[in-house]
Structure formats: C-alpha cells, structure tokens
mmCIF file of C-alpha atoms and ligand atoms in Angstrom:
data_model
loop_
_atom_site.group_PDB
_atom_site.id
_atom_site.type_symbol
_atom_site.label_atom_id
_atom_site.label_comp_id
_atom_site.label_asym_id
_atom_site.label_seq_id
_atom_site.Cartn_x
_atom_site.Cartn_y
_atom_site.Cartn_z
ATOM 1 C CA UNK A 1 148.132 81.123 119.468
ATOM 2 C CA UNK A 2 151.706 79.937 119.307
ATOM 3 C CA UNK A 3 153.066 82.930 117.372
ATOM 4 C CA UNK A 4 155.268 85.259 119.351
ATOM 5 C CA UNK A 5 154.403 88.942 119.235
ATOM 6 C CA UNK A 6 155.878 91.967 120.964
ATOM 7 C CA UNK A 7 154.281 95.414 121.238
ATOM 8 C CA UNK A 8 155.530 98.492 123.125
ATOM 9 C CA UNK A 9 158.219 98.574 125.785
ATOM 10 C CA UNK A 10 159.233 95.377 127.555
ATOM 11 C CA UNK A 11 162.395 94.756 129.586
ATOM 12 C CA UNK A 12 165.168 92.668 128.022
ATOM 13 C CA UNK A 13 164.728 89.969 130.692
ATOM 14 C CA UNK A 14 161.329 88.727 131.885
ATOM 15 C CA UNK A 15 160.414 89.110 135.562
ATOM 16 C CA UNK A 16 162.956 91.899 136.059
ATOM 17 C CA UNK A 17 162.615 95.596 136.900
ATOM 18 C CA UNK A 18 160.899 97.719 134.248
ATOM 19 C CA UNK A 19 160.646 101.425 135.079
ATOM 20 C CA UNK A 20 159.230 104.618 133.572
ATOM 21 C CA UNK A 21 161.192 107.868 133.044
ATOM 22 C CA UNK A 22 160.631 108.869 136.696
ATOM 23 C CA UNK A 23 161.958 105.551 137.945
ATOM 24 C CA UNK A 24 158.578 104.109 138.953
ATOM 25 C CA UNK A 25 158.176 100.365 138.467
ATOM 26 C CA UNK A 26 155.691 98.975 135.990
ATOM 27 C CA UNK A 27 153.660 96.016 137.267
ATOM 28 C CA UNK A 28 154.148 92.792 135.373
ATOM 29 C CA UNK A 29 151.107 90.575 134.742
ATOM 30 C CA UNK A 30 151.237 87.090 133.269
ATOM 31 C CA UNK A 31 148.123 86.126 131.300
ATOM 32 C CA UNK A 32 148.568 82.383 130.899
ATOM 33 C CA UNK A 33 146.329 79.560 129.774
ATOM 34 C CA UNK A 34 146.141 76.185 131.528
ATOM 35 C CA UNK A 35 147.704 77.443 134.710
ATOM 36 C CA UNK A 36 151.313 78.209 133.892
ATOM 37 C CA UNK A 37 151.508 75.426 131.295
ATOM 38 C CA UNK A 38 149.885 76.929 128.186
ATOM 39 C CA UNK A 39 150.342 79.903 125.875
ATOM 40 C CA UNK A 40 150.871 83.164 127.721
ATOM 41 C CA UNK A 41 151.840 86.805 127.476
ATOM 42 C CA UNK A 42 153.519 89.209 129.893
ATOM 43 C CA UNK A 43 151.931 92.654 130.179
ATOM 44 C CA UNK A 44 153.464 95.694 131.903
ATOM 45 C CA UNK A 45 150.945 97.968 133.658
ATOM 46 C CA UNK A 46 151.298 101.434 135.094
ATOM 47 C CA UNK A 47 148.887 100.505 137.888
ATOM 48 C CA UNK A 48 148.150 97.435 139.981
ATOM 49 C CA UNK A 49 146.167 94.994 137.768
ATOM 50 C CA UNK A 50 143.905 93.541 140.511
ATOM 51 C CA UNK A 51 142.979 96.843 142.205
ATOM 52 C CA UNK A 52 139.177 97.014 142.268
ATOM 53 C CA UNK A 53 136.984 99.116 144.523
ATOM 54 C CA UNK A 54 133.620 97.429 144.010
ATOM 55 C CA UNK A 55 131.977 94.261 142.662
ATOM 56 C CA UNK A 56 128.216 93.999 142.148
ATOM 57 C CA UNK A 57 125.791 91.953 140.084
ATOM 58 C CA UNK A 58 125.589 92.508 136.328
ATOM 59 C CA UNK A 59 122.216 91.263 135.199
ATOM 60 C CA UNK A 60 122.983 89.435 131.943
ATOM 61 C CA UNK A 61 120.600 89.209 129.000
ATOM 62 C CA UNK A 62 118.441 86.065 129.146
ATOM 63 C CA UNK A 63 120.762 83.031 129.132
ATOM 64 C CA UNK A 64 118.108 80.339 129.505
ATOM 65 C CA UNK A 65 117.809 77.625 126.862
ATOM 66 C CA UNK A 66 115.232 74.951 126.099
ATOM 67 C CA UNK A 67 115.783 71.560 124.451
ATOM 68 C CA UNK A 68 115.242 71.063 120.719
ATOM 69 C CA UNK A 69 112.247 68.863 121.417
ATOM 70 C CA UNK A 70 110.304 67.579 119.525
ATOM 71 C CA UNK A 71 113.440 67.179 117.437
ATOM 72 C CA UNK A 72 113.288 69.398 114.340
ATOM 73 C CA UNK A 73 115.492 71.166 111.862
ATOM 74 C CA UNK A 74 115.318 74.878 112.621
ATOM 75 C CA UNK A 75 115.622 78.058 110.568
ATOM 76 C CA UNK A 76 116.329 81.305 112.400
ATOM 77 C CA UNK A 77 115.916 84.643 110.614
ATOM 78 C CA UNK A 78 118.380 86.800 112.480
ATOM 79 C CA UNK A 79 117.572 90.021 110.657
ATOM 80 C CA UNK A 80 114.069 89.989 112.124
ATOM 81 C CA UNK A 81 115.588 90.243 115.614
ATOM 82 C CA UNK A 82 116.942 93.704 114.784
ATOM 83 C CA UNK A 83 114.725 95.160 112.024
ATOM 84 C CA UNK A 84 116.395 97.651 109.685
ATOM 85 C CA UNK A 85 113.657 100.245 110.225
ATOM 86 C CA UNK A 86 114.378 100.413 113.965
ATOM 87 C CA UNK A 87 117.996 101.442 114.551
ATOM 88 C CA UNK A 88 119.440 99.366 117.377
ATOM 89 C CA UNK A 89 120.089 101.226 120.603
ATOM 90 C CA UNK A 90 122.469 98.671 121.903
ATOM 91 C CA UNK A 91 126.070 97.482 121.845
ATOM 92 C CA UNK A 92 127.979 94.308 120.998
ATOM 93 C CA UNK A 93 128.256 93.189 124.623
ATOM 94 C CA UNK A 94 125.003 93.945 126.433
ATOM 95 C CA UNK A 95 122.678 93.652 123.420
ATOM 96 C CA UNK A 96 123.438 90.030 122.525
ATOM 97 C CA UNK A 97 120.485 87.746 121.886
ATOM 98 C CA UNK A 98 121.283 84.135 122.735
ATOM 99 C CA UNK A 99 120.419 81.819 119.855
ATOM 100 C CA UNK A 100 121.820 78.408 120.702
ATOM 101 C CA UNK A 101 123.933 76.917 123.441
ATOM 102 C CA UNK A 102 125.203 73.934 125.358
ATOM 103 C CA UNK A 103 127.900 73.434 127.978
ATOM 104 C CA UNK A 104 130.669 73.852 125.393
ATOM 105 C CA UNK A 105 129.592 76.819 123.292
ATOM 106 C CA UNK A 106 126.946 79.507 122.986
ATOM 107 C CA UNK A 107 126.023 81.430 119.841
ATOM 108 C CA UNK A 108 124.514 84.903 120.012
ATOM 109 C CA UNK A 109 123.674 87.683 117.565
ATOM 110 C CA UNK A 110 123.606 91.431 117.972
ATOM 111 C CA UNK A 111 123.287 94.532 115.837
ATOM 112 C CA UNK A 112 124.944 97.523 117.455
ATOM 113 C CA UNK A 113 125.488 101.219 116.833
ATOM 114 C CA UNK A 114 126.804 102.135 120.271
ATOM 115 C CA UNK A 115 130.152 101.665 121.968
ATOM 116 C CA UNK A 116 130.118 98.751 124.380
ATOM 117 C CA UNK A 117 131.141 98.916 128.015
ATOM 118 C CA UNK A 118 134.485 97.443 128.981
ATOM 119 C CA UNK A 119 133.980 93.702 129.180
ATOM 120 C CA UNK A 120 135.684 90.369 129.518
ATOM 121 C CA UNK A 121 134.523 86.818 129.245
ATOM 122 C CA UNK A 122 135.977 84.699 132.034
ATOM 123 C CA UNK A 123 134.333 81.518 130.714
ATOM 124 C CA UNK A 124 136.165 81.183 127.434
ATOM 125 C CA UNK A 125 137.407 82.671 124.198
ATOM 126 C CA UNK A 126 135.034 84.602 121.955
ATOM 127 C CA UNK A 127 135.105 84.373 118.169
ATOM 128 C CA UNK A 128 133.089 87.263 116.751
ATOM 129 C CA UNK A 129 132.196 87.281 113.055
ATOM 130 C CA UNK A 130 131.253 90.658 111.585
ATOM 131 C CA UNK A 131 128.414 90.239 109.127
ATOM 132 C CA UNK A 132 128.503 93.975 108.375
ATOM 133 C CA UNK A 133 129.927 97.226 109.636
ATOM 134 C CA UNK A 134 133.322 98.085 111.015
ATOM 135 C CA UNK A 135 134.762 98.614 114.469
ATOM 136 C CA UNK A 136 137.758 99.247 116.607
ATOM 137 C CA UNK A 137 138.143 96.616 119.294
ATOM 138 C CA UNK A 138 140.089 98.241 122.101
ATOM 139 C CA UNK A 139 141.805 95.613 124.209
ATOM 140 C CA UNK A 140 144.270 95.487 127.056
ATOM 141 C CA UNK A 141 146.788 94.333 124.398
ATOM 142 C CA UNK A 142 146.011 97.311 122.144
ATOM 143 C CA UNK A 143 143.449 98.147 119.482
ATOM 144 C CA UNK A 144 142.388 95.994 116.543
ATOM 145 C CA UNK A 145 140.513 97.288 113.547
ATOM 146 C CA UNK A 146 137.820 94.972 112.267
ATOM 147 C CA UNK A 147 135.472 95.097 109.299
ATOM 148 C CA UNK A 148 132.816 93.117 107.488
ATOM 149 C CA UNK A 149 133.982 89.539 106.994
ATOM 150 C CA UNK A 150 136.422 89.464 109.897
ATOM 151 C CA UNK A 151 136.569 86.847 112.591
ATOM 152 C CA UNK A 152 137.878 88.507 115.747
ATOM 153 C CA UNK A 153 139.277 86.058 118.289
ATOM 154 C CA UNK A 154 139.382 87.461 121.805
ATOM 155 C CA UNK A 155 141.075 85.201 124.352
ATOM 156 C CA UNK A 156 139.357 84.393 127.625
ATOM 157 C CA UNK A 157 139.756 87.089 130.280
ATOM 158 C CA UNK A 158 140.889 89.770 127.816
ATOM 159 C CA UNK A 159 139.399 93.088 128.880
ATOM 160 C CA UNK A 160 138.093 94.880 125.801
ATOM 161 C CA UNK A 161 135.318 96.983 124.316
ATOM 162 C CA UNK A 162 133.703 97.302 120.895
ATOM 163 C CA UNK A 163 133.546 100.721 119.249
ATOM 164 C CA UNK A 164 131.510 100.717 116.024
ATOM 165 C CA UNK A 165 132.954 102.960 113.324
ATOM 166 C CA UNK A 166 131.264 104.167 110.195
ATOM 167 C CA UNK A 167 127.577 104.653 109.521
ATOM 168 C CA UNK A 168 126.611 101.018 109.036
ATOM 169 C CA UNK A 169 125.333 99.019 112.032
ATOM 170 C CA UNK A 170 127.718 96.420 113.350
ATOM 171 C CA UNK A 171 126.129 93.006 112.823
ATOM 172 C CA UNK A 172 128.013 90.537 114.989
ATOM 173 C CA UNK A 173 127.640 86.770 115.178
ATOM 174 C CA UNK A 174 129.237 85.806 118.457
ATOM 175 C CA UNK A 175 130.601 82.357 119.287
ATOM 176 C CA UNK A 176 131.347 82.079 122.998
ATOM 177 C CA UNK A 177 133.398 79.037 123.941
ATOM 178 C CA UNK A 178 133.819 77.308 127.235
ATOM 179 C CA UNK A 179 137.596 77.241 127.103
ATOM 180 C CA UNK A 180 139.727 78.113 124.111
ATOM 181 C CA UNK A 181 139.394 78.484 120.344
ATOM 182 C CA UNK A 182 142.431 77.654 118.200
ATOM 183 C CA UNK A 183 143.376 76.829 114.626
ATOM 184 C CA UNK A 184 142.722 73.130 113.894
ATOM 185 C CA UNK A 185 145.445 71.018 115.450
ATOM 186 C CA UNK A 186 145.938 69.027 112.239
ATOM 187 C CA UNK A 187 147.113 72.248 110.561
ATOM 188 C CA UNK A 188 149.761 72.933 113.208
ATOM 189 C CA UNK A 189 153.310 71.687 113.424
ATOM 190 C CA UNK A 190 154.341 70.132 116.738
ATOM 191 C CA UNK A 191 155.554 73.582 117.798
ATOM 192 C CA UNK A 192 152.473 75.391 116.596
ATOM 193 C CA UNK A 193 153.330 76.791 113.171
ATOM 194 C CA UNK A 194 150.577 76.653 110.570
ATOM 195 C CA UNK A 195 151.518 73.984 108.029
ATOM 196 C CA UNK A 196 151.618 74.168 104.246
ATOM 197 C CA UNK A 197 148.264 72.414 103.793
ATOM 198 C CA UNK A 198 146.453 74.858 106.103
ATOM 199 C CA UNK A 199 143.916 77.162 104.400
ATOM 200 C CA UNK A 200 145.525 80.235 105.986
ATOM 201 C CA UNK A 201 148.814 81.178 107.590
ATOM 202 C CA UNK A 202 150.254 83.525 110.177
ATOM 203 C CA UNK A 203 150.440 86.424 107.686
ATOM 204 C CA UNK A 204 146.640 86.398 107.547
ATOM 205 C CA UNK A 205 146.226 87.021 111.294
ATOM 206 C CA UNK A 206 146.167 90.683 112.362
ATOM 207 C CA UNK A 207 147.224 91.257 115.957
ATOM 208 C CA UNK A 208 147.617 94.538 117.849
ATOM 209 C CA UNK A 209 150.453 96.750 116.648
ATOM 210 C CA UNK A 210 150.396 99.344 119.420
ATOM 211 C CA UNK A 211 149.246 99.564 123.013
ATOM 212 C CA UNK A 212 146.082 101.407 124.012
ATOM 213 C CA UNK A 213 146.599 103.702 126.937
ATOM 214 C CA UNK A 214 143.622 105.221 128.705
ATOM 215 C CA UNK A 215 143.471 107.036 132.004
ATOM 216 C CA UNK A 216 140.755 107.436 134.571
ATOM 217 C CA UNK A 217 139.571 106.216 137.935
ATOM 218 C CA UNK A 218 136.598 104.130 139.056
ATOM 219 C CA UNK A 219 136.339 102.359 135.709
ATOM 220 C CA UNK A 220 133.603 99.742 135.232
ATOM 221 C CA UNK A 221 134.324 96.376 133.633
ATOM 222 C CA UNK A 222 131.577 93.809 133.023
ATOM 223 C CA UNK A 223 132.717 90.236 133.629
ATOM 224 C CA UNK A 224 130.839 87.161 132.433
ATOM 225 C CA UNK A 225 131.641 84.045 134.450
ATOM 226 C CA UNK A 226 130.412 80.679 135.671
ATOM 227 C CA UNK A 227 129.991 80.365 139.429
ATOM 228 C CA UNK A 228 129.339 76.598 139.195
ATOM 229 C CA UNK A 229 126.545 74.265 138.266
ATOM 230 C CA UNK A 230 126.609 75.401 134.650
ATOM 231 C CA UNK A 231 124.997 78.768 135.424
ATOM 232 C CA UNK A 232 126.278 81.870 133.646
ATOM 233 C CA UNK A 233 126.266 85.131 135.559
ATOM 234 C CA UNK A 234 127.777 88.585 135.360
ATOM 235 C CA UNK A 235 129.707 90.779 137.764
ATOM 236 C CA UNK A 236 130.224 94.516 137.429
ATOM 237 C CA UNK A 237 133.706 95.309 138.713
ATOM 238 C CA UNK A 238 134.915 98.830 139.354
ATOM 239 C CA UNK A 239 138.648 99.308 138.910
ATOM 240 C CA UNK A 240 140.593 101.919 140.810
ATOM 241 C CA UNK A 241 142.326 102.913 137.567
ATOM 242 C CA UNK A 242 141.799 102.274 133.884
ATOM 243 C CA UNK A 243 142.811 98.711 132.885
ATOM 244 C CA UNK A 244 144.171 99.970 129.551
ATOM 245 C CA UNK A 245 147.408 101.132 131.153
ATOM 246 C CA UNK A 246 149.783 98.672 129.461
ATOM 247 C CA UNK A 247 153.036 100.147 128.133
ATOM 248 C CA UNK A 248 154.179 96.934 126.480
ATOM 249 C CA UNK A 249 153.641 93.207 126.291
ATOM 250 C CA UNK A 250 154.999 90.144 124.573
ATOM 251 C CA UNK A 251 154.080 86.505 124.205
ATOM 252 C CA UNK A 252 151.856 84.128 122.299
ATOM 253 C CA UNK A 253 148.464 84.972 123.798
ATOM 254 C CA UNK A 254 146.635 87.966 122.312
ATOM 255 C CA UNK A 255 143.561 88.850 120.281
ATOM 256 C CA UNK A 256 143.641 88.901 116.515
ATOM 257 C CA UNK A 257 141.434 89.416 113.469
ATOM 258 C CA UNK A 258 141.205 87.133 110.458
ATOM 259 C CA UNK A 259 139.385 88.116 107.272
ATOM 260 C CA UNK A 260 137.255 85.273 105.919
ATOM 261 C CA UNK A 261 138.360 86.428 102.434
ATOM 262 C CA UNK A 262 141.830 85.166 103.378
ATOM 263 C CA UNK A 263 140.539 81.621 103.889
ATOM 264 C CA UNK A 264 141.821 79.719 100.847
ATOM 265 C CA UNK A 265 139.280 77.043 99.921
ATOM 266 C CA UNK A 266 140.346 73.443 99.439
ATOM 267 C CA UNK A 267 138.553 71.889 96.471
ATOM 268 C CA UNK A 268 138.564 68.544 94.673
ATOM 269 C CA UNK A 269 137.380 66.544 91.694
ATOM 270 C CA UNK A 270 134.473 65.188 93.743
ATOM 271 C CA UNK A 271 132.620 66.810 96.639
ATOM 272 C CA UNK A 272 134.833 67.671 99.584
ATOM 273 C CA UNK A 273 133.397 67.145 103.083
ATOM 274 C CA UNK A 274 132.934 70.009 105.568
ATOM 275 C CA UNK A 275 136.236 69.425 107.419
ATOM 276 C CA UNK A 276 138.081 71.029 104.461
ATOM 277 C CA UNK A 277 136.304 74.255 105.400
ATOM 278 C CA UNK A 278 137.417 74.159 109.019
ATOM 279 C CA UNK A 279 139.023 77.362 110.276
ATOM 280 C CA UNK A 280 138.993 76.980 114.078
ATOM 281 C CA UNK A 281 138.144 74.529 116.807
ATOM 282 C CA UNK A 282 137.171 74.590 120.451
ATOM 283 C CA UNK A 283 136.352 71.944 123.024
ATOM 284 C CA UNK A 284 133.623 69.794 121.466
ATOM 285 C CA UNK A 285 132.968 72.086 118.493
ATOM 286 C CA UNK A 286 134.510 73.284 115.235
ATOM 287 C CA UNK A 287 134.095 76.437 113.146
ATOM 288 C CA UNK A 288 134.133 76.222 109.336
ATOM 289 C CA UNK A 289 134.237 78.934 106.656
ATOM 290 C CA UNK A 290 132.369 78.258 103.427
ATOM 291 C CA UNK A 291 133.746 80.758 100.925
ATOM 292 C CA UNK A 292 133.283 81.441 97.187
ATOM 293 C CA UNK A 293 135.164 78.788 95.248
ATOM 294 C CA UNK A 294 135.400 76.660 92.156
ATOM 295 C CA UNK A 295 133.511 73.431 92.703
ATOM 296 C CA UNK A 296 133.958 69.763 91.940
ATOM 297 C CA UNK A 297 135.448 69.105 88.514
ATOM 298 C CA UNK A 298 134.933 65.370 87.985
ATOM 299 C CA UNK A 299 132.937 65.059 84.725
ATOM 300 C CA UNK A 300 130.084 63.331 86.622
ATOM 301 C CA UNK A 301 130.300 65.366 89.834
ATOM 302 C CA UNK A 302 127.305 66.705 91.763
ATOM 303 C CA UNK A 303 128.551 69.992 93.233
ATOM 304 C CA UNK A 304 126.038 70.469 96.064
ATOM 305 C CA UNK A 305 126.484 68.331 99.187
ATOM 306 C CA UNK A 306 125.174 64.785 99.357
ATOM 307 C CA UNK A 307 122.493 64.190 101.985
ATOM 308 C CA UNK A 308 124.137 63.470 105.278
ATOM 309 C CA UNK A 309 123.300 62.405 108.812
ATOM 310 C CA UNK A 310 125.577 64.042 111.326
ATOM 311 C CA UNK A 311 125.450 61.131 113.693
ATOM 312 C CA UNK A 312 127.503 62.811 116.396
ATOM 313 C CA UNK A 313 126.971 66.530 115.904
ATOM 314 C CA UNK A 314 124.545 69.405 115.590
ATOM 315 C CA UNK A 315 125.300 71.643 112.592
ATOM 316 C CA UNK A 316 124.676 75.378 112.658
ATOM 317 C CA UNK A 317 125.113 77.292 109.410
ATOM 318 C CA UNK A 318 125.067 81.109 109.321
ATOM 319 C CA UNK A 319 124.438 82.376 105.790
ATOM 320 C CA UNK A 320 126.259 85.685 105.679
ATOM 321 C CA UNK A 321 126.985 86.430 102.021
ATOM 322 C CA UNK A 322 126.530 85.368 98.426
ATOM 323 C CA UNK A 323 123.991 82.808 97.366
ATOM 324 C CA UNK A 324 123.727 79.407 99.011
ATOM 325 C CA UNK A 325 122.519 77.231 96.127
ATOM 326 C CA UNK A 326 121.951 74.033 98.086
ATOM 327 C CA UNK A 327 119.013 75.437 100.074
ATOM 328 C CA UNK A 328 117.495 77.685 97.395
ATOM 329 C CA UNK A 329 113.709 77.660 97.755
ATOM 330 C CA UNK A 330 113.720 76.687 101.430
ATOM 331 C CA UNK A 331 113.381 80.221 102.760
ATOM 332 C CA UNK A 332 117.065 80.364 103.698
ATOM 333 C CA UNK A 333 118.405 83.830 102.867
ATOM 334 C CA UNK A 334 121.098 86.244 103.976
ATOM 335 C CA UNK A 335 121.020 86.516 107.750
ATOM 336 C CA UNK A 336 119.563 83.028 108.148
ATOM 337 C CA UNK A 337 120.824 80.389 110.535
ATOM 338 C CA UNK A 338 119.953 76.736 110.027
ATOM 339 C CA UNK A 339 120.213 74.198 112.826
ATOM 340 C CA UNK A 340 120.447 70.657 111.525
ATOM 341 C CA UNK A 341 120.637 68.487 114.619
ATOM 342 C CA UNK A 342 122.289 65.121 114.942
ATOM 343 C CA UNK A 343 119.976 62.174 114.673
ATOM 344 C CA UNK A 344 118.601 62.510 111.173
ATOM 345 C CA UNK A 345 119.536 63.560 107.662
ATOM 346 C CA UNK A 346 119.617 66.890 105.885
ATOM 347 C CA UNK A 347 120.919 68.181 102.597
ATOM 348 C CA UNK A 348 120.006 70.102 99.450
ATOM 349 C CA UNK A 349 116.543 71.484 98.849
ATOM 350 C CA UNK A 350 114.452 69.459 96.377
ATOM 351 C CA UNK A 351 115.658 70.235 92.867
ATOM 352 C CA UNK A 352 119.021 71.696 93.948
ATOM 353 C CA UNK A 353 120.747 68.343 93.683
ATOM 354 C CA UNK A 354 119.903 68.024 89.981
ATOM 355 C CA UNK A 355 120.238 71.751 89.223
ATOM 356 C CA UNK A 356 123.810 71.886 90.481
ATOM 357 C CA UNK A 357 125.169 69.528 87.823
ATOM 358 C CA UNK A 358 127.486 71.427 85.507
ATOM 359 C CA UNK A 359 127.935 74.378 87.885
ATOM 360 C CA UNK A 360 131.544 75.612 87.859
ATOM 361 C CA UNK A 361 131.691 77.770 90.966
ATOM 362 C CA UNK A 362 129.640 78.887 93.953
ATOM 363 C CA UNK A 363 129.298 82.322 95.431
ATOM 364 C CA UNK A 364 128.334 81.285 98.963
ATOM 365 C CA UNK A 365 129.658 82.725 102.196
ATOM 366 C CA UNK A 366 128.718 80.959 105.400
ATOM 367 C CA UNK A 367 130.137 80.345 108.844
ATOM 368 C CA UNK A 368 129.359 76.944 110.296
ATOM 369 C CA UNK A 369 129.593 75.675 113.850
ATOM 370 C CA UNK A 370 129.401 71.931 114.426
ATOM 371 C CA UNK A 371 128.933 70.897 118.029
ATOM 372 C CA UNK A 372 129.519 67.428 119.407
ATOM 373 C CA UNK A 373 126.762 67.746 121.988
ATOM 374 C CA UNK A 374 123.165 68.805 121.284
ATOM 375 C CA UNK A 375 122.364 72.486 121.209
ATOM 376 C CA UNK A 376 119.461 74.028 123.058
ATOM 377 C CA UNK A 377 117.456 77.024 121.868
ATOM 378 C CA UNK A 378 117.882 80.457 123.441
ATOM 379 C CA UNK A 379 115.329 83.240 123.561
ATOM 380 C CA UNK A 380 116.761 84.835 120.421
ATOM 381 C CA UNK A 381 116.159 81.648 118.429
ATOM 382 C CA UNK A 382 112.594 81.326 119.633
ATOM 383 C CA UNK A 383 111.928 84.955 118.713
ATOM 384 C CA UNK A 384 112.967 84.632 115.067
ATOM 385 C CA UNK A 385 112.248 81.044 114.045
ATOM 386 C CA UNK A 386 110.578 80.139 110.757
ATOM 387 C CA UNK A 387 108.205 77.425 112.005
ATOM 388 C CA UNK A 388 107.744 75.844 108.565
ATOM 389 C CA UNK A 389 111.393 75.065 107.825
ATOM 390 C CA UNK A 390 111.382 71.457 109.034
ATOM 391 C CA UNK A 391 108.828 70.518 106.375
ATOM 392 C CA UNK A 392 110.563 72.150 103.390
ATOM 393 C CA UNK A 393 112.122 68.921 102.074
ATOM 394 C CA UNK A 394 108.740 67.178 101.929
ATOM 395 C CA UNK A 395 106.732 70.207 100.856
ATOM 396 C CA UNK A 396 104.035 69.243 103.361
ATOM 397 C CA UNK A 397 103.299 70.561 106.825
ATOM 398 C CA UNK A 398 101.741 68.800 109.771
ATOM 399 C CA UNK A 399 98.199 67.551 109.236
HETATM 400 FE FE1 FE2 B 401 125.282 69.665 106.617
#
C-alpha cells in the first residue's frame, strides 16, 4: 500500500517524544516491509510492544500437502466441508482447512460462528474473501468492518482477530501469501498511485478510521511462522499487556477491505483474457475477480473462454456467486473450487461454447488464484473432492 493514512494521535515529528495527559511516553513502533526500505507505518503504544511473558507451541491445523499426481483437474466442494445442518463450532483462524498450497501461497477455507483468538501471520500477507456473513476485524491499526463480497487484506505480522457479526456464518476463503500481496504493478504509477486504467482506485479501499484500544494482562496471541526448511509452525505468545494499545499511527502499511462489487470489469469486442480481471498479486501468484459484466460484443464473438493451456501456471477458481455459464453441467456450483493445473488444456463444458453465442451479459462471481508453481493438495481438498470432475469434458470415466 502506498497510500498515506493517519488515525488517532501522532506527534508532529516522527521519532520524537509523544506523551499522554500524565506526561508518560508512548512507545513508537515501526512496522516496515523489506527491512527499512519498503512501505511502513509508525504506531504509538501505551505499553512496550515486545513485552511477552511466555512462548509455547501452537499446534496448527494439518498443514501437510500431497502432489497432484497422477495429474488431474480437480473439483472441490467446499460447502461439504462445513455442512449447513451442523453449525460450525470454530473460528476464522483455528478452524481453517487447508485446500491447496505451495511455497508461495496457501489457500484455506473456513466457516465460523465464533470469535477468533488474537493472531498474526508472520509468513506473509493474508487476503481473506468473505463468501457470506459479516465481521469486525479488530487489528492493531483499528477495526475494519467486513461483509459478504469483501476482500480483506491483512499485512504480514499484523495482530488481529475476527469477530463474526450477525446471524449468518462467516464463510471465509483465505489466501495466505509467502511475502506480500499488492495491487498489480502495471496499475500503479511510479510512486504507487492507482492509474486511470485500473479496475479500482483508492476510494474503493476501506482502511481503519479509529484505533482499537483494549486493556488486559497476560494476553495470548497465536503466531504462524516458518522456522526454516519450508515447514509452517505456530507459537502461542503471551503478552504482558494487550497489544491493542495504540493511540495513533500513520503511514502506508495497514489493513484494508475492498468490496468485489467495486471491481469495475474491463470488457471488449472479443473475449478478454484473465489478466483483465486481475485485482491483486503476490510473489509467483495473482488474484483475479470475475464479476457480473456485459460480454463480448463483436457480431461473431463467442462469450465463454476459449480452451486454454496454462503452460506456466495452476489455475484455481472459487465460484462464489451468480451462475458460471462456462462450466454448466460439470457439477461446478456455488462453493466449488476448480483446480486446472498447468500442463494441459481446460475450458468450457461441452455445449457451453455453442450455447454462449448471442449472450449479452454474465452473472458470474468468482475469485481466481493463478500460481506460477504447481499446487499440492491439502487435507481439506482431499476431504471434499468430486472424484469424477476430471472426466466431465469427455463424458467417460476410467475403464
Ligand atoms: Fe482457465
């Protein structure tokens, strides 16, 4: 994020004395990416930011993955992981089921009714898409409100917690990066402003507007981190005082929410390729938003995608709203995830190609992640896979 924001009380000059009404100093903390060379913010705490009294193991949900071998297209039915007739007794942080992952990114899914523990991801940024429900995300920068259709981008090492609000379960599709997630660089000016041809602009990003101040002692924070060798582990830290003790902050690093309804689709006379749908990018992956839109208006256009081989990427599509015409009849439905790996072709379901001719608009809503290295399958994927999906283009299964 290169957009300056200021919330609460900060001193006129950075790195100078900032005191409360009794004359006590606040403690300044720099949260900065890439050492001291990237985007950063300065936060002013009532208490010492590093003061912990304990650190023990936090046993993470299963993080193991297995290769997509033999190589197949996959269809995951996420709603079967958390059936509607069994209300989830879990939260957005500890209840995640790992679907797919590689060294660059991991994708998980969770349905939650409970408030999460305090948490931070020390491996990378998290981009959480809310399929349904609403929440307050309390963060060290202040609270964000989030609702169905929001992406919530939480920078690496941001202490936060998810508090579901309202009666509907919070269905969260979680993209965990190794490193950072940003708007596409081609949409940014050399100083970081979103350009005129970008599908959204700064006005569409909702950052914190006030600080969140909590008190207490011996406060637990769950930290996800990588100790080396590619392993992912968790540590339960106990802080001497509540980490939400910030009276003010400013800078260009902070969490924000972005409503997918504010993504303005880019359309054309003939079929536009997936990069026009790109909303974010991370190291070795991109995130695209497929939103309702008018479709191709050349008199001989074919509105559904052409068949394509993603030579260098695995493609993960999460179908989260509307009606995705291109895969009608394949079993793909709301709550489905398709994994179309690099190495061979995929595209519309038989009949969709012809049926799309003359269509004026599509109602689809989908979030896509394209990775530049192969994805492996997590336990959540294996628990909800439709084993017949790979054969749906041919209409025949294995002999
Ligand atoms: Fe595709």
